[in-house]
Amino acid sequence: MAEQHTPRSLIVSLYGAYGRGPDGSPMPVAGLIRLLAAVGVDAPSVRSSVSRLKRRGLLLPGRTADGAAGYALSEDARRLLDDGDRRIYARTEPKLSEGWVLAVFSVPEAERHKRHLLRSRLARLGFGSAAPGVWIAPARLYDETRNTLERLGLSPYVDLFRGDHLGYAATAEAAARWWDLPAIAGLHEEFLAVHEPVLRDWRTEPGGAEEAYRAYLLALDSWRRLPYADPVLPAELLPDDWPGRRSAEVFAALHELLRDRGAEFVRPIVAP
């Protein structure tokens, strides 16, 4: 199945990879349009997606050093990207001894729309459903979970706990109930089907800066969703042939090979 890259997601990935300079300067609109054109997005789609990100408070209008119209990341957007970095570029697997974080929630019927928002947000953070109103994730996700719930105004409905699994089912058996492991494995296999050949090609015959930028942005846009769908469970809870390990290695290798090479294409466009 072909990967889907939406203009809005590609813009977020672009800012995540190349739009977080220390001075917080805006990225020129003309540069955004040119950079997104390199991955097949037309100008009207870029402008429409930028407008939506602006309405959500993630992009702020401004002027570049030479007076061109542009957009910079808001502080909320920077925090979201920084939180994402800890997952996207993580290279260590959690240990079973680190334990779990539990989210136990209760939402009044009059506010049931928040119940749906809470469930969907916990799922996007990588939580599995242990029982009605009880969600579980590796303990290392605690800080990000707390920050997310507070930012969305959902913390009054949730109690967070840390602890170990003491029984009665073996933890591996329980984890297979809490998460849809075959579905998560399928996402990793889809990533590998597209991007592992790209890595092989670049190792045997490297391309130019624009090709590196294009390959890296598409890989990043695909990969950055996976660490949220996959909570990255301790190795003891996963099958021996778990594809998540290989897909993490492939993305890390693509990042090492392509990110800085792609910056050579981006730099003169966003800071002429």
mmCIF file of C-alpha atoms in Angstrom:
data_model
loop_
_atom_site.group_PDB
_atom_site.id
_atom_site.type_symbol
_atom_site.label_atom_id
_atom_site.label_comp_id
_atom_site.label_asym_id
_atom_site.label_seq_id
_atom_site.Cartn_x
_atom_site.Cartn_y
_atom_site.Cartn_z
ATOM 1 C CA MET A 1 0.000 0.000 0.000
ATOM 2 C CA ALA A 2 1.385 3.405 -0.980
ATOM 3 C CA GLU A 3 2.273 5.761 1.831
ATOM 4 C CA GLN A 4 0.116 8.827 2.351
ATOM 5 C CA HIS A 5 1.879 12.152 2.913
ATOM 6 C CA THR A 6 -0.470 15.076 3.527
ATOM 7 C CA PRO A 7 0.728 18.644 2.886
ATOM 8 C CA ARG A 8 0.130 19.606 6.519
ATOM 9 C CA SER A 9 2.110 16.639 7.835
ATOM 10 C CA LEU A 10 4.975 17.338 5.425
ATOM 11 C CA ILE A 11 5.115 20.972 6.574
ATOM 12 C CA VAL A 12 5.344 19.848 10.204
ATOM 13 C CA SER A 13 8.089 17.378 9.257
ATOM 14 C CA LEU A 14 9.931 20.100 7.339
ATOM 15 C CA TYR A 15 9.907 22.442 10.320
ATOM 16 C CA GLY A 16 10.920 19.588 12.589
ATOM 17 C CA ALA A 17 13.928 18.753 10.436
ATOM 18 C CA TYR A 18 15.068 22.156 9.198
ATOM 19 C CA GLY A 19 12.930 24.951 10.660
ATOM 20 C CA ARG A 20 14.083 25.239 14.259
ATOM 21 C CA GLY A 21 16.976 27.661 14.091
ATOM 22 C CA PRO A 22 18.208 29.089 17.417
ATOM 23 C CA ASP A 23 17.037 32.596 16.483
ATOM 24 C CA GLY A 24 13.479 31.415 15.761
ATOM 25 C CA SER A 25 13.420 33.314 12.467
ATOM 26 C CA PRO A 26 10.482 32.722 10.091
ATOM 27 C CA MET A 27 10.763 30.420 7.104
ATOM 28 C CA PRO A 28 9.838 32.406 3.977
ATOM 29 C CA VAL A 29 6.583 31.442 2.295
ATOM 30 C CA ALA A 30 8.323 31.279 -1.076
ATOM 31 C CA GLY A 31 10.860 28.880 0.418
ATOM 32 C CA LEU A 32 8.136 26.694 1.890
ATOM 33 C CA ILE A 33 6.439 26.483 -1.484
ATOM 34 C CA ARG A 34 9.670 25.528 -3.249
ATOM 35 C CA LEU A 35 10.652 22.941 -0.638
ATOM 36 C CA LEU A 36 7.219 21.309 -0.664
ATOM 37 C CA ALA A 37 7.179 21.331 -4.475
ATOM 38 C CA ALA A 38 10.256 19.088 -4.311
ATOM 39 C CA VAL A 39 8.086 16.399 -2.694
ATOM 40 C CA GLY A 40 5.124 16.903 -5.014
ATOM 41 C CA VAL A 41 2.929 19.405 -3.131
ATOM 42 C CA ASP A 42 1.504 22.312 -5.139
ATOM 43 C CA ALA A 43 1.478 25.933 -3.958
ATOM 44 C CA PRO A 44 -2.281 26.197 -3.183
ATOM 45 C CA SER A 45 -2.044 23.123 -0.944
ATOM 46 C CA VAL A 46 0.931 24.620 0.891
ATOM 47 C CA ARG A 47 -0.873 27.916 1.492
ATOM 48 C CA SER A 48 -4.052 26.164 2.652
ATOM 49 C CA SER A 49 -2.130 23.909 5.056
ATOM 50 C CA VAL A 50 -0.102 26.820 6.439
ATOM 51 C CA SER A 51 -3.357 28.672 7.112
ATOM 52 C CA ARG A 52 -4.719 25.713 9.079
ATOM 53 C CA LEU A 53 -1.517 25.431 11.113
ATOM 54 C CA LYS A 54 -1.696 29.176 11.766
ATOM 55 C CA ARG A 55 -5.305 28.868 13.022
ATOM 56 C CA ARG A 56 -4.206 26.096 15.376
ATOM 57 C CA GLY A 57 -1.571 28.409 16.826
ATOM 58 C CA LEU A 58 1.378 26.339 15.607
ATOM 59 C CA LEU A 59 2.736 28.814 13.047
ATOM 60 C CA LEU A 60 3.107 32.559 13.567
ATOM 61 C CA PRO A 61 3.363 35.090 10.712
ATOM 62 C CA GLY A 62 6.486 37.220 10.533
ATOM 63 C CA ARG A 63 9.134 38.725 8.286
ATOM 64 C CA THR A 64 12.487 37.264 7.359
ATOM 65 C CA ALA A 65 15.699 39.278 7.648
ATOM 66 C CA ASP A 66 15.246 40.573 4.098
ATOM 67 C CA GLY A 67 11.591 41.511 4.694
ATOM 68 C CA ALA A 68 9.911 38.554 2.985
ATOM 69 C CA ALA A 69 6.674 37.132 4.382
ATOM 70 C CA GLY A 70 7.186 33.964 6.375
ATOM 71 C CA TYR A 71 6.081 31.776 9.269
ATOM 72 C CA ALA A 72 7.887 30.805 12.458
ATOM 73 C CA LEU A 73 7.069 28.099 14.972
ATOM 74 C CA SER A 74 5.069 29.129 18.025
ATOM 75 C CA GLU A 75 6.332 28.137 21.473
ATOM 76 C CA ASP A 76 3.637 25.441 21.648
ATOM 77 C CA ALA A 77 4.808 24.045 18.319
ATOM 78 C CA ARG A 78 8.426 23.999 19.488
ATOM 79 C CA ARG A 79 7.470 22.109 22.636
ATOM 80 C CA LEU A 80 5.490 19.583 20.596
ATOM 81 C CA LEU A 81 8.418 19.038 18.251
ATOM 82 C CA ASP A 82 10.849 18.766 21.149
ATOM 83 C CA ASP A 83 8.604 16.148 22.784
ATOM 84 C CA GLY A 84 8.434 14.339 19.464
ATOM 85 C CA ASP A 85 12.221 14.317 19.114
ATOM 86 C CA ARG A 86 12.562 12.239 22.257
ATOM 87 C CA ARG A 87 10.543 9.519 20.563
ATOM 88 C CA ILE A 88 11.532 9.929 16.934
ATOM 89 C CA TYR A 89 15.271 9.822 17.555
ATOM 90 C CA ALA A 90 15.287 7.493 20.573
ATOM 91 C CA ARG A 91 17.907 4.761 20.266
ATOM 92 C CA THR A 92 17.410 2.853 23.520
ATOM 93 C CA GLU A 93 14.727 0.298 24.321
ATOM 94 C CA PRO A 94 13.025 0.438 27.732
ATOM 95 C CA LYS A 95 13.690 -2.246 30.306
ATOM 96 C CA LEU A 96 10.870 -4.221 31.860
ATOM 97 C CA SER A 97 12.196 -3.220 35.289
ATOM 98 C CA GLU A 98 11.361 0.434 34.530
ATOM 99 C CA GLY A 99 7.694 -0.371 35.098
ATOM 100 C CA TRP A 100 4.518 1.228 33.805
ATOM 101 C CA VAL A 101 2.428 4.370 33.979
ATOM 102 C CA LEU A 102 -1.327 3.915 34.414
ATOM 103 C CA ALA A 103 -3.903 6.515 33.373
ATOM 104 C CA VAL A 104 -7.215 5.987 35.183
ATOM 105 C CA PHE A 105 -9.932 8.359 34.060
ATOM 106 C CA SER A 106 -13.568 9.176 34.627
ATOM 107 C CA VAL A 107 -15.446 11.746 32.541
ATOM 108 C CA PRO A 108 -19.006 12.878 33.357
ATOM 109 C CA GLU A 109 -21.645 11.940 30.806
ATOM 110 C CA ALA A 110 -22.352 15.631 30.195
ATOM 111 C CA GLU A 111 -18.781 15.981 28.916
ATOM 112 C CA ARG A 112 -18.548 12.750 26.953
ATOM 113 C CA HIS A 113 -16.879 14.553 24.035
ATOM 114 C CA LYS A 114 -13.869 14.922 26.334
ATOM 115 C CA ARG A 115 -13.977 11.184 26.973
ATOM 116 C CA HIS A 116 -13.446 10.582 23.266
ATOM 117 C CA LEU A 117 -10.668 13.184 23.128
ATOM 118 C CA LEU A 118 -8.978 11.609 26.135
ATOM 119 C CA ARG A 119 -9.096 8.099 24.701
ATOM 120 C CA SER A 120 -7.800 9.211 21.319
ATOM 121 C CA ARG A 121 -5.014 11.266 22.880
ATOM 122 C CA LEU A 122 -3.881 8.407 25.124
ATOM 123 C CA ALA A 123 -3.880 6.090 22.122
ATOM 124 C CA ARG A 124 -1.782 8.605 20.169
ATOM 125 C CA LEU A 125 0.664 8.757 23.066
ATOM 126 C CA GLY A 126 1.105 4.977 22.807
ATOM 127 C CA PHE A 127 -1.117 3.794 25.649
ATOM 128 C CA GLY A 128 -2.840 0.435 25.486
ATOM 129 C CA SER A 129 -6.272 -0.232 26.957
ATOM 130 C CA ALA A 130 -5.983 -2.500 30.013
ATOM 131 C CA ALA A 131 -9.655 -2.164 31.105
ATOM 132 C CA PRO A 132 -12.509 0.348 30.708
ATOM 133 C CA GLY A 133 -11.123 3.671 31.900
ATOM 134 C CA VAL A 134 -7.676 2.179 32.595
ATOM 135 C CA TRP A 135 -4.843 2.733 30.107
ATOM 136 C CA ILE A 136 -1.218 1.641 30.374
ATOM 137 C CA ALA A 137 2.130 2.594 28.839
ATOM 138 C CA PRO A 138 5.834 2.190 29.584
ATOM 139 C CA ALA A 139 6.803 4.405 32.537
ATOM 140 C CA ARG A 140 9.144 6.554 30.435
ATOM 141 C CA LEU A 141 6.076 8.145 28.803
ATOM 142 C CA TYR A 142 4.949 9.714 32.086
ATOM 143 C CA ASP A 143 6.390 13.217 31.592
ATOM 144 C CA GLU A 144 5.084 13.578 28.052
ATOM 145 C CA THR A 145 1.684 12.239 29.111
ATOM 146 C CA ARG A 146 1.423 14.685 31.995
ATOM 147 C CA ASN A 147 2.448 17.612 29.768
ATOM 148 C CA THR A 148 -0.057 16.626 27.075
ATOM 149 C CA LEU A 149 -2.987 16.212 29.457
ATOM 150 C CA GLU A 150 -2.280 19.555 31.107
ATOM 151 C CA ARG A 151 -1.919 21.333 27.765
ATOM 152 C CA LEU A 152 -5.286 19.986 26.590
ATOM 153 C CA GLY A 153 -7.078 20.717 29.872
ATOM 154 C CA LEU A 154 -7.757 17.017 30.450
ATOM 155 C CA SER A 155 -5.782 16.529 33.671
ATOM 156 C CA PRO A 156 -8.818 17.048 35.995
ATOM 157 C CA TYR A 157 -10.320 13.815 34.642
ATOM 158 C CA VAL A 158 -7.245 11.601 35.027
ATOM 159 C CA ASP A 159 -5.199 10.028 37.802
ATOM 160 C CA LEU A 160 -1.706 8.857 36.859
ATOM 161 C CA PHE A 161 0.076 6.022 38.678
ATOM 162 C CA ARG A 162 3.457 4.358 38.331
ATOM 163 C CA GLY A 163 4.033 0.721 39.183
ATOM 164 C CA ASP A 164 4.986 -2.835 38.272
ATOM 165 C CA HIS A 165 2.859 -5.612 36.859
ATOM 166 C CA LEU A 166 2.445 -8.160 39.680
ATOM 167 C CA GLY A 167 0.100 -10.685 38.081
ATOM 168 C CA TYR A 168 -1.699 -12.715 37.302
ATOM 169 C CA ALA A 169 -1.146 -13.260 33.574
ATOM 170 C CA ALA A 170 2.439 -13.195 32.313
ATOM 171 C CA THR A 171 3.256 -9.653 31.291
ATOM 172 C CA ALA A 172 3.918 -10.674 27.677
ATOM 173 C CA GLU A 173 0.481 -12.258 27.474
ATOM 174 C CA ALA A 174 -1.116 -9.175 29.023
ATOM 175 C CA ALA A 175 0.708 -6.804 26.666
ATOM 176 C CA ALA A 176 -0.662 -8.750 23.701
ATOM 177 C CA ARG A 177 -4.150 -7.932 24.990
ATOM 178 C CA TRP A 178 -3.437 -4.286 25.735
ATOM 179 C CA TRP A 179 -1.940 -3.455 22.323
ATOM 180 C CA ASP A 180 -2.756 -4.650 18.815
ATOM 181 C CA LEU A 181 0.749 -5.940 18.149
ATOM 182 C CA PRO A 182 0.015 -7.395 14.672
ATOM 183 C CA ALA A 183 -1.325 -4.011 13.524
ATOM 184 C CA ILE A 184 1.743 -2.207 14.906
ATOM 185 C CA ALA A 185 4.031 -4.756 13.248
ATOM 186 C CA GLY A 186 2.228 -4.092 9.977
ATOM 187 C CA LEU A 187 3.034 -0.375 10.199
ATOM 188 C CA HIS A 188 6.718 -1.177 10.650
ATOM 189 C CA GLU A 189 6.643 -3.569 7.709
ATOM 190 C CA GLU A 190 5.050 -0.880 5.511
ATOM 191 C CA PHE A 191 7.805 1.552 6.505
ATOM 192 C CA LEU A 192 10.489 -1.023 5.711
ATOM 193 C CA ALA A 193 8.945 -1.903 2.342
ATOM 194 C CA VAL A 194 9.282 1.721 1.213
ATOM 195 C CA HIS A 195 12.399 2.995 2.943
ATOM 196 C CA GLU A 196 14.736 0.027 3.323
ATOM 197 C CA PRO A 197 15.339 -0.028 -0.475
ATOM 198 C CA VAL A 198 16.053 3.723 -0.301
ATOM 199 C CA LEU A 199 18.737 3.065 2.298
ATOM 200 C CA ARG A 200 20.289 0.317 0.169
ATOM 201 C CA ASP A 201 20.350 2.611 -2.858
ATOM 202 C CA TRP A 202 21.999 5.463 -0.949
ATOM 203 C CA ARG A 203 24.635 3.171 0.481
ATOM 204 C CA THR A 204 25.592 1.910 -2.974
ATOM 205 C CA GLU A 205 25.049 5.078 -5.053
ATOM 206 C CA PRO A 206 24.600 8.357 -3.110
ATOM 207 C CA GLY A 207 22.652 11.163 -4.792
ATOM 208 C CA GLY A 208 22.740 14.937 -4.618
ATOM 209 C CA ALA A 209 21.537 17.364 -1.967
ATOM 210 C CA GLU A 210 18.011 17.747 -3.364
ATOM 211 C CA GLU A 211 17.586 13.982 -3.626
ATOM 212 C CA ALA A 212 18.827 13.614 -0.040
ATOM 213 C CA TYR A 213 16.360 16.241 1.172
ATOM 214 C CA ARG A 214 13.459 14.565 -0.634
ATOM 215 C CA ALA A 215 14.300 11.064 0.615
ATOM 216 C CA TYR A 216 14.872 12.256 4.170
ATOM 217 C CA LEU A 217 11.720 14.353 4.439
ATOM 218 C CA LEU A 218 9.550 11.486 3.178
ATOM 219 C CA ALA A 219 11.245 9.014 5.531
ATOM 220 C CA LEU A 220 10.873 11.380 8.489
ATOM 221 C CA ASP A 221 7.225 12.083 7.672
ATOM 222 C CA SER A 222 6.533 8.341 7.611
ATOM 223 C CA TRP A 223 8.638 7.475 10.628
ATOM 224 C CA ARG A 224 7.497 10.181 13.051
ATOM 225 C CA ARG A 225 4.046 8.592 13.309
ATOM 226 C CA LEU A 226 5.415 5.182 14.234
ATOM 227 C CA PRO A 227 6.860 5.925 17.686
ATOM 228 C CA TYR A 228 3.348 7.061 18.663
ATOM 229 C CA ALA A 229 1.504 4.063 17.249
ATOM 230 C CA ASP A 230 4.190 1.838 18.783
ATOM 231 C CA PRO A 231 4.871 2.480 22.495
ATOM 232 C CA VAL A 232 8.251 0.699 22.089
ATOM 233 C CA LEU A 233 7.770 -2.072 24.600
ATOM 234 C CA PRO A 234 10.576 -3.903 26.402
ATOM 235 C CA ALA A 235 12.121 -6.653 24.285
ATOM 236 C CA GLU A 236 10.854 -9.382 26.624
ATOM 237 C CA LEU A 237 7.268 -8.584 25.606
ATOM 238 C CA LEU A 238 7.786 -8.760 21.847
ATOM 239 C CA PRO A 239 8.221 -11.580 19.314
ATOM 240 C CA ASP A 240 11.804 -12.444 18.398
ATOM 241 C CA ASP A 241 11.209 -11.299 14.814
ATOM 242 C CA TRP A 242 9.641 -7.962 15.809
ATOM 243 C CA PRO A 243 10.074 -5.615 12.781
ATOM 244 C CA GLY A 244 10.181 -2.475 14.919
ATOM 245 C CA ARG A 245 13.830 -3.049 15.716
ATOM 246 C CA ARG A 246 14.804 -3.166 12.055
ATOM 247 C CA SER A 247 12.668 -0.181 11.078
ATOM 248 C CA ALA A 248 14.272 1.887 13.876
ATOM 249 C CA GLU A 249 17.709 0.916 12.570
ATOM 250 C CA VAL A 250 16.730 1.842 9.005
ATOM 251 C CA PHE A 251 15.425 5.261 10.026
ATOM 252 C CA ALA A 252 18.500 5.959 12.159
ATOM 253 C CA ALA A 253 20.746 5.095 9.210
ATOM 254 C CA LEU A 254 18.727 7.299 6.832
ATOM 255 C CA HIS A 255 18.926 10.150 9.327
ATOM 256 C CA GLU A 256 22.701 9.774 9.546
ATOM 257 C CA LEU A 257 23.139 9.608 5.764
ATOM 258 C CA LEU A 258 20.617 12.158 4.550
ATOM 259 C CA ARG A 259 19.676 14.810 7.074
ATOM 260 C CA ASP A 260 22.791 17.001 6.814
ATOM 261 C CA ARG A 261 23.155 16.378 3.088
ATOM 262 C CA GLY A 262 19.560 17.520 2.613
ATOM 263 C CA ALA A 263 20.287 20.666 4.654
ATOM 264 C CA GLU A 264 22.638 21.748 1.860
ATOM 265 C CA PHE A 265 19.579 21.996 -0.402
ATOM 266 C CA VAL A 266 17.351 23.652 2.211
ATOM 267 C CA ARG A 267 19.769 26.285 3.542
ATOM 268 C CA PRO A 268 20.010 28.631 0.546
ATOM 269 C CA ILE A 269 16.243 28.443 -0.001
ATOM 270 C CA VAL A 270 15.196 29.432 3.500
ATOM 271 C CA ALA A 271 18.083 31.868 4.174
ATOM 272 C CA PRO A 272 19.163 33.320 0.802
#
